[in-house]
CSV table of C-alpha atoms in Angstrom, one decimal:
chain,number,residue,atom,x,y,z
N,1,UNK,CA,193.1,207.3,32.7
N,2,UNK,CA,192.2,207.6,36.3
N,3,UNK,CA,194.4,209.2,39.1
N,4,UNK,CA,194.4,207.7,42.5
N,5,UNK,CA,195.0,209.7,45.6
N,6,UNK,CA,198.7,208.5,45.6
N,7,UNK,CA,199.1,209.6,42.1
N,8,UNK,CA,197.6,213.0,42.9
N,9,UNK,CA,199.9,213.4,45.8
N,10,UNK,CA,202.8,212.6,43.5
N,11,UNK,CA,201.7,215.0,41.0
N,12,UNK,CA,201.3,217.7,43.6
N,13,UNK,CA,204.7,217.1,45.0
N,14,UNK,CA,206.4,217.6,41.6
N,15,UNK,CA,204.4,220.7,40.8
N,16,UNK,CA,204.5,222.8,43.9
N,17,UNK,CA,207.3,225.1,45.1
N,18,UNK,CA,209.5,223.7,47.8
N,19,UNK,CA,207.9,226.1,50.4
N,20,UNK,CA,204.4,225.0,49.5
N,21,UNK,CA,202.3,222.8,51.9
N,22,UNK,CA,201.9,219.3,50.5
N,23,UNK,CA,198.8,217.3,51.4
N,24,UNK,CA,200.9,214.2,51.8
N,25,UNK,CA,202.7,216.1,54.7
N,26,UNK,CA,199.6,216.9,56.6
N,27,UNK,CA,199.6,216.6,60.4
N,28,UNK,CA,196.3,214.7,59.9
N,29,UNK,CA,192.9,214.7,61.5
N,30,UNK,CA,191.9,214.6,65.1
N,31,UNK,CA,189.8,211.5,64.6
N,32,UNK,CA,191.5,208.8,62.5
N,33,UNK,CA,189.5,207.8,59.4
N,34,UNK,CA,190.4,206.4,56.0
N,35,UNK,CA,191.2,208.9,53.2
N,36,UNK,CA,189.5,208.9,49.8
N,37,UNK,CA,190.6,206.7,46.9
N,38,UNK,CA,190.6,209.6,44.5
N,39,UNK,CA,190.9,212.9,46.5
N,40,UNK,CA,193.8,214.3,48.5
N,41,UNK,CA,193.1,215.1,52.2
N,42,UNK,CA,192.7,218.9,51.3
N,43,UNK,CA,190.3,218.1,48.4
N,44,UNK,CA,188.3,216.1,50.9
N,45,UNK,CA,188.3,219.0,53.3
N,46,UNK,CA,187.1,221.3,50.6
N,47,UNK,CA,184.1,219.1,49.7
N,48,UNK,CA,183.2,218.6,53.3
N,49,UNK,CA,182.9,222.3,53.9
N,50,UNK,CA,181.1,222.8,50.7
N,51,UNK,CA,178.3,220.4,51.8
N,52,UNK,CA,177.7,222.0,55.2
N,53,UNK,CA,174.6,223.8,56.4
N,54,UNK,CA,176.7,226.7,57.5
N,55,UNK,CA,178.1,227.1,53.9
N,56,UNK,CA,174.7,227.1,52.2
N,57,UNK,CA,173.4,229.8,54.8
N,58,UNK,CA,176.1,232.2,53.4
N,59,UNK,CA,173.8,232.8,50.4
N,60,UNK,CA,171.5,234.9,52.7
N,61,UNK,CA,174.0,236.7,54.9
N,62,UNK,CA,175.1,240.2,54.4
N,63,UNK,CA,178.2,241.3,52.8
N,64,UNK,CA,177.5,245.0,52.8
N,65,UNK,CA,173.9,245.3,51.7
N,66,UNK,CA,171.2,243.4,53.6
N,67,UNK,CA,169.6,240.6,51.6
N,68,UNK,CA,166.2,242.4,50.9
N,69,UNK,CA,168.1,245.4,49.3
N,70,UNK,CA,168.3,243.4,45.9
N,71,UNK,CA,169.4,240.3,44.2
N,72,UNK,CA,172.5,241.8,42.5
N,73,UNK,CA,174.6,242.6,45.4
N,74,UNK,CA,177.2,240.5,46.9
N,75,UNK,CA,176.3,238.1,49.7
N,76,UNK,CA,178.7,236.2,52.1
N,77,UNK,CA,178.4,233.3,49.7
N,78,UNK,CA,179.3,235.1,46.5
N,79,UNK,CA,182.1,236.9,48.3
N,80,UNK,CA,183.4,233.6,49.6
N,81,UNK,CA,183.4,232.2,46.1
N,82,UNK,CA,185.0,235.3,44.8
N,83,UNK,CA,187.9,235.3,47.4
N,84,UNK,CA,188.5,231.5,46.5
N,85,UNK,CA,189.0,232.5,42.9
N,86,UNK,CA,191.5,235.1,43.9
N,87,UNK,CA,193.2,232.7,46.3
N,88,UNK,CA,193.5,230.1,43.6
N,89,UNK,CA,195.0,232.6,41.2
N,90,UNK,CA,197.6,233.7,43.7
N,91,UNK,CA,198.4,230.1,44.8
N,92,UNK,CA,198.9,228.9,41.1
N,93,UNK,CA,201.2,231.8,40.3
N,94,UNK,CA,203.3,231.3,43.4
N,95,UNK,CA,203.5,227.5,43.1
N,96,UNK,CA,201.3,227.0,46.3
N,97,UNK,CA,198.7,224.4,47.1
N,98,UNK,CA,195.5,225.6,45.4
N,99,UNK,CA,193.3,223.0,47.2
N,100,UNK,CA,194.5,224.2,50.6
N,101,UNK,CA,194.1,227.8,49.7
N,102,UNK,CA,190.6,227.2,48.4
N,103,UNK,CA,189.3,225.3,51.6
N,104,UNK,CA,190.9,227.7,54.0
N,105,UNK,CA,189.0,230.4,52.2
N,106,UNK,CA,185.7,228.5,52.0
N,107,UNK,CA,185.4,228.0,55.8
N,108,UNK,CA,186.5,231.4,56.9
N,109,UNK,CA,183.1,233.1,56.7
N,110,UNK,CA,181.2,230.2,58.1
N,111,UNK,CA,181.1,231.9,61.5
N,112,UNK,CA,179.8,235.2,60.3
N,113,UNK,CA,176.3,236.1,61.8
N,114,UNK,CA,173.4,237.8,60.0
N,115,UNK,CA,174.0,241.5,59.1
N,116,UNK,CA,177.8,241.3,58.5
N,117,UNK,CA,180.3,243.0,60.7
N,118,UNK,CA,177.3,244.9,62.5
N,119,UNK,CA,176.0,241.4,63.6
N,120,UNK,CA,179.3,240.4,64.8
N,121,UNK,CA,179.8,243.5,66.9
N,122,UNK,CA,176.4,243.1,68.5
N,123,UNK,CA,177.0,239.4,69.4
N,124,UNK,CA,180.4,240.3,70.8
N,125,UNK,CA,179.0,242.9,73.1
N,126,UNK,CA,176.1,240.6,74.1
N,127,UNK,CA,178.4,237.7,75.0
N,128,UNK,CA,181.2,239.8,76.6
N,129,UNK,CA,180.4,238.3,80.0
N,130,UNK,CA,179.8,234.8,78.6
N,131,UNK,CA,182.9,233.8,76.7
N,132,UNK,CA,182.8,236.4,73.9
N,133,UNK,CA,182.1,236.1,70.2
N,134,UNK,CA,184.5,236.2,67.3
N,135,UNK,CA,183.7,234.9,63.8
N,136,UNK,CA,187.1,233.1,63.4
N,137,UNK,CA,186.5,231.2,66.6
N,138,UNK,CA,182.9,230.6,65.5
N,139,UNK,CA,184.0,229.2,62.2
N,140,UNK,CA,186.3,226.7,64.1
N,141,UNK,CA,183.6,225.8,66.5
N,142,UNK,CA,181.3,225.0,63.5
N,143,UNK,CA,183.7,222.8,61.7
N,144,UNK,CA,185.0,221.0,65.0
N,145,UNK,CA,181.6,220.9,67.0
N,146,UNK,CA,178.5,222.3,65.7
N,147,UNK,CA,178.1,220.5,62.3
N,148,UNK,CA,177.0,217.0,62.7
N,149,UNK,CA,177.4,214.7,59.7
N,150,UNK,CA,179.4,211.8,60.7
N,151,UNK,CA,178.7,208.9,63.2
N,152,UNK,CA,182.0,208.6,65.0
N,153,UNK,CA,182.6,212.3,65.8
N,154,UNK,CA,181.2,215.8,65.9
N,155,UNK,CA,182.3,218.4,63.4
N,156,UNK,CA,183.9,217.8,60.0
N,157,UNK,CA,187.2,216.3,61.2
N,158,UNK,CA,189.3,218.6,58.9
N,159,UNK,CA,193.0,218.4,58.7
N,160,UNK,CA,195.3,220.2,61.1
N,161,UNK,CA,196.5,222.8,58.5
N,162,UNK,CA,192.9,223.8,57.5
N,163,UNK,CA,192.0,224.3,61.1
N,164,UNK,CA,195.2,226.4,61.6
N,165,UNK,CA,194.3,228.6,58.6
N,166,UNK,CA,190.9,229.2,60.3
N,167,UNK,CA,192.3,230.5,63.6
N,168,UNK,CA,195.2,232.4,62.0
N,169,UNK,CA,193.2,234.4,59.5
N,170,UNK,CA,194.3,237.9,59.7
N,171,UNK,CA,193.3,241.2,58.0
N,172,UNK,CA,193.3,244.8,59.0
N,173,UNK,CA,189.8,244.3,60.6
N,174,UNK,CA,190.5,240.7,62.0
N,175,UNK,CA,193.3,240.0,64.5
N,176,UNK,CA,193.4,236.2,65.3
N,177,UNK,CA,194.0,234.4,68.6
N,178,UNK,CA,195.8,231.1,67.6
N,179,UNK,CA,195.8,229.4,70.9
N,180,UNK,CA,196.4,225.8,70.4
N,181,UNK,CA,197.8,226.1,67.0
N,182,UNK,CA,201.4,227.3,67.5
N,183,UNK,CA,200.6,231.1,67.8
N,184,UNK,CA,204.3,231.8,67.8
N,185,UNK,CA,204.7,230.6,64.2
N,186,UNK,CA,203.4,231.9,61.0
N,187,UNK,CA,200.7,229.8,59.0
N,188,UNK,CA,201.4,228.3,55.7
N,189,UNK,CA,201.8,230.6,52.7
N,190,UNK,CA,198.5,229.3,51.5
N,191,UNK,CA,196.7,230.7,54.5
N,192,UNK,CA,198.7,234.0,54.2
N,193,UNK,CA,197.5,234.6,50.7
N,194,UNK,CA,193.9,233.9,51.7
N,195,UNK,CA,194.3,237.0,54.0
N,196,UNK,CA,195.2,239.1,51.1
N,197,UNK,CA,192.6,237.4,48.8
N,198,UNK,CA,189.9,238.5,51.2
N,199,UNK,CA,190.9,242.1,51.3
N,200,UNK,CA,191.4,242.2,47.5
N,201,UNK,CA,188.0,240.9,46.8
N,202,UNK,CA,186.0,242.9,49.4
N,203,UNK,CA,187.7,246.1,48.4
N,204,UNK,CA,187.0,245.7,44.7
N,205,UNK,CA,183.5,244.2,45.0
N,206,UNK,CA,182.2,246.4,47.8
N,207,UNK,CA,183.4,249.4,45.5
N,208,UNK,CA,181.4,247.8,42.7
N,209,UNK,CA,178.3,247.3,44.8
N,210,UNK,CA,178.6,250.9,46.1
N,211,UNK,CA,178.6,252.2,42.5
N,212,UNK,CA,175.8,249.9,41.5
N,213,UNK,CA,173.7,251.0,44.4
N,214,UNK,CA,174.2,254.7,43.8
N,215,UNK,CA,175.7,255.3,47.2
N,216,UNK,CA,179.0,255.8,45.5
N,217,UNK,CA,179.1,258.3,42.5
N,218,UNK,CA,181.8,257.6,39.9
N,219,UNK,CA,183.3,261.1,40.3
N,220,UNK,CA,184.2,260.2,43.9
N,221,UNK,CA,186.7,257.6,42.8
N,222,UNK,CA,189.1,260.4,41.8
N,223,UNK,CA,189.6,261.0,45.5
N,224,UNK,CA,191.7,257.8,45.6
N,225,UNK,CA,195.0,257.8,43.8
N,226,UNK,CA,194.9,254.2,42.9
N,227,UNK,CA,191.5,254.5,41.4
N,228,UNK,CA,192.2,257.8,39.6
N,229,UNK,CA,195.4,256.3,38.0
N,230,UNK,CA,193.5,253.2,36.9
N,231,UNK,CA,190.9,255.3,35.2
N,232,UNK,CA,193.7,257.3,33.3
N,233,UNK,CA,195.3,254.0,32.3
N,234,UNK,CA,192.0,252.8,30.9
N,235,UNK,CA,191.0,256.1,29.4
N,236,UNK,CA,187.7,256.2,31.4
N,237,UNK,CA,185.9,259.3,32.3
N,238,UNK,CA,184.8,259.2,35.9
N,239,UNK,CA,182.2,261.8,35.3
N,240,UNK,CA,180.4,259.5,32.8
N,241,UNK,CA,181.1,255.9,34.0
N,242,UNK,CA,178.6,253.6,32.4
N,243,UNK,CA,177.7,250.1,33.5
N,244,UNK,CA,180.0,248.4,31.0
N,245,UNK,CA,182.9,250.7,32.0
N,246,UNK,CA,182.3,250.1,35.6
N,247,UNK,CA,182.8,246.3,34.9
N,248,UNK,CA,185.9,246.9,33.0
N,249,UNK,CA,187.2,249.1,35.7
N,250,UNK,CA,186.5,246.7,38.5
N,251,UNK,CA,188.0,243.7,36.6
N,252,UNK,CA,191.1,245.7,35.8
N,253,UNK,CA,191.4,246.8,39.5
N,254,UNK,CA,191.4,243.2,40.7
N,255,UNK,CA,194.1,242.5,38.1
N,256,UNK,CA,196.3,245.3,39.4
N,257,UNK,CA,196.0,244.2,43.1
N,258,UNK,CA,196.6,240.4,42.3
N,259,UNK,CA,199.6,241.0,40.1
N,260,UNK,CA,201.1,243.3,42.8
N,261,UNK,CA,200.7,240.6,45.5
N,262,UNK,CA,202.2,237.9,43.3
N,263,UNK,CA,205.3,240.0,42.3
N,264,UNK,CA,205.7,241.4,45.9
N,265,UNK,CA,205.4,238.1,47.6
N,266,UNK,CA,207.7,236.5,45.1
N,267,UNK,CA,210.3,239.2,45.8
N,268,UNK,CA,209.8,238.7,49.6
N,269,UNK,CA,210.4,234.9,49.5
N,270,UNK,CA,213.6,235.6,47.5
N,271,UNK,CA,214.9,238.3,49.8
N,272,UNK,CA,214.3,236.0,52.9
N,273,UNK,CA,216.0,233.1,51.1
N,274,UNK,CA,213.0,231.0,51.9
N,275,UNK,CA,213.4,227.3,50.8
N,276,UNK,CA,211.2,225.3,53.0
N,277,UNK,CA,207.8,225.3,54.7
N,278,UNK,CA,209.8,225.6,58.0
N,279,UNK,CA,211.3,228.7,56.7
N,280,UNK,CA,208.0,230.2,56.0
N,281,UNK,CA,206.7,229.3,59.5
N,282,UNK,CA,209.6,230.7,61.3
N,283,UNK,CA,210.0,233.9,59.4
N,284,UNK,CA,209.3,236.8,61.8
N,285,UNK,CA,206.8,238.5,59.4
N,286,UNK,CA,204.2,237.4,57.0
N,287,UNK,CA,205.9,236.8,53.5
N,288,UNK,CA,202.7,237.4,51.5
N,289,UNK,CA,201.9,241.0,51.1
N,290,UNK,CA,201.7,244.1,48.9
N,291,UNK,CA,204.6,246.3,47.5
N,292,UNK,CA,205.2,249.3,49.7
N,293,UNK,CA,203.5,251.6,47.1
N,294,UNK,CA,200.4,249.4,46.8
N,295,UNK,CA,200.1,249.0,50.6
N,296,UNK,CA,199.8,252.8,50.9
N,297,UNK,CA,197.2,252.9,48.1
N,298,UNK,CA,195.3,250.0,49.7
N,299,UNK,CA,195.2,251.9,53.0
N,300,UNK,CA,193.8,255.0,51.1
N,301,UNK,CA,191.2,252.8,49.4
N,302,UNK,CA,190.2,251.4,52.8
N,303,UNK,CA,189.7,254.9,54.2
N,304,UNK,CA,187.7,255.9,51.2
N,305,UNK,CA,185.3,253.0,51.5
N,306,UNK,CA,184.9,253.4,55.3
N,307,UNK,CA,183.9,257.2,55.0
N,308,UNK,CA,182.1,257.2,51.7
N,309,UNK,CA,180.3,253.7,51.9
N,310,UNK,CA,180.3,251.9,55.2
N,311,UNK,CA,179.4,255.1,57.1
N,312,UNK,CA,176.9,256.2,54.4
N,313,UNK,CA,173.6,257.2,56.2
N,314,UNK,CA,171.9,254.4,54.3
N,315,UNK,CA,174.3,251.7,55.6
N,316,UNK,CA,174.2,253.2,59.0
N,317,UNK,CA,170.5,252.8,59.1
N,318,UNK,CA,170.9,249.2,58.2
N,319,UNK,CA,173.4,248.7,61.0
N,320,UNK,CA,171.0,250.3,63.5
N,321,UNK,CA,168.1,248.0,62.4
N,322,UNK,CA,170.4,244.9,62.7
N,323,UNK,CA,171.5,246.0,66.2
N,324,UNK,CA,167.8,246.5,67.3
N,325,UNK,CA,166.8,243.1,65.9
N,326,UNK,CA,169.5,241.0,67.4
N,327,UNK,CA,169.4,242.7,70.7
N,328,UNK,CA,165.6,242.0,71.1
N,329,UNK,CA,166.0,238.5,69.9
N,330,UNK,CA,168.9,237.7,72.3
N,331,UNK,CA,167.0,239.2,75.3
N,332,UNK,CA,163.8,237.3,74.5
N,333,UNK,CA,165.7,233.9,74.1
N,334,UNK,CA,167.7,234.2,77.2
N,335,UNK,CA,164.8,235.5,79.2
N,336,UNK,CA,162.4,232.8,78.0
N,337,UNK,CA,164.4,229.8,76.7
N,338,UNK,CA,161.2,227.9,76.3
N,339,UNK,CA,160.5,229.6,73.1
N,340,UNK,CA,163.7,228.3,71.6
N,341,UNK,CA,163.5,225.3,69.2
N,342,UNK,CA,164.0,221.9,70.9
N,343,UNK,CA,167.4,221.4,69.5
N,344,UNK,CA,168.7,224.6,70.9
N,345,UNK,CA,167.0,223.9,74.3
N,346,UNK,CA,168.9,220.7,74.4
N,347,UNK,CA,172.2,222.4,73.5
N,348,UNK,CA,171.6,224.8,76.3
N,349,UNK,CA,171.2,221.9,78.7
N,350,UNK,CA,174.4,220.2,77.4
N,351,UNK,CA,176.5,223.5,77.5
N,352,UNK,CA,175.2,226.8,78.5
N,353,UNK,CA,172.2,228.9,77.6
N,354,UNK,CA,174.0,232.0,76.4
N,355,UNK,CA,176.4,230.0,74.2
N,356,UNK,CA,173.5,227.9,72.7
N,357,UNK,CA,171.6,231.1,71.9
N,358,UNK,CA,174.7,232.7,70.5
N,359,UNK,CA,175.2,229.6,68.2
N,360,UNK,CA,171.6,229.7,67.1
N,361,UNK,CA,171.7,233.4,66.3
N,362,UNK,CA,175.0,233.3,64.6
N,363,UNK,CA,173.7,230.5,62.3
N,364,UNK,CA,170.7,232.7,61.3
N,365,UNK,CA,170.5,234.3,57.8
N,366,UNK,CA,169.4,237.9,57.4
N,367,UNK,CA,166.0,236.8,56.2
N,368,UNK,CA,165.4,234.3,59.0
N,369,UNK,CA,166.4,236.8,61.7
N,370,UNK,CA,164.0,239.3,60.4
N,371,UNK,CA,161.2,236.7,60.0
N,372,UNK,CA,161.8,235.5,63.6
N,373,UNK,CA,161.7,239.1,64.9
N,374,UNK,CA,158.3,239.5,63.2
N,375,UNK,CA,157.1,236.2,64.6
N,376,UNK,CA,158.0,237.3,68.3
N,377,UNK,CA,157.2,241.0,68.2
N,378,UNK,CA,154.6,241.7,65.6
N,379,UNK,CA,151.3,241.1,67.3
N,380,UNK,CA,149.8,240.0,64.0
N,381,UNK,CA,152.7,237.7,63.2
N,382,UNK,CA,152.3,234.0,62.9
């Protein structure tokens, strides 16, 4: 038996909670085009993002550890896939649209430059007098302008709700500017849970990578009440945490956080008497969130990761190297644009040199940026 798009939309309508976003109710695409015969609009969007050059490049972009540090650490690509899994789990438990949650998650990190948040900070500083740089806006720029895959328009021509989810992505570290996408209103619950899925995944998996690398020692976990309590619950000795025990610990930590979000968000929806998508959008605060107790514990975990991992001298050295590489590349390209590839030179003529250079550098992987640095500044480089 096969299912047409119309049948899939009917199944979706019957299965979802009344406040979920239905693909049949999308505000549509900027450029009219026929929909797929056997995919909903959000499924089509997911597939379009998956096949972009920008998505493939995430494989060699930093999450915490630069690509050359080893093959076992998270990259932007594996982080994106892990967040998508968390988002789908949250969406399914809350009766939300899994396809929308997945595609909103897939596209979020497309705009990240090489070397993680260090790279974003450097580009933001270098572009301060030329329109600025923000990875959320860069993600939107990629899917609406930079990717060229269709003859009738630039970009991917994604649905309005997916684009809204891009510009309204919000975490402790990312505060959005939603100009042009009803900034006075909340995004869909699907977009809201992606914000939480992002934080859940990077807290758990950065902790995992920190332990694997040796930059974090298991005994340090006792400094965080959430982690100490989980160790007691699992009867694990943090003085002798082996590899298998570490895997169990991280898996159960994810489970604790996901369960808390599901239960806390469901309770918030009930308290607010939310019955429609319009209720979600007009609610003064985000409905998706942690319980009060978990929110405090997550804040403590973030502080722990910042002081113990992200500010570890080894990571600080990586950040300093990244800054040096990107600053020198940017200066060389803008001073001598003739050394840029022809496609980038053409983009500079069509728009503006600094923005073209920024787009080019933001699209680089860690490996490509380091190779380009060697080509330009190593006297023996080819």
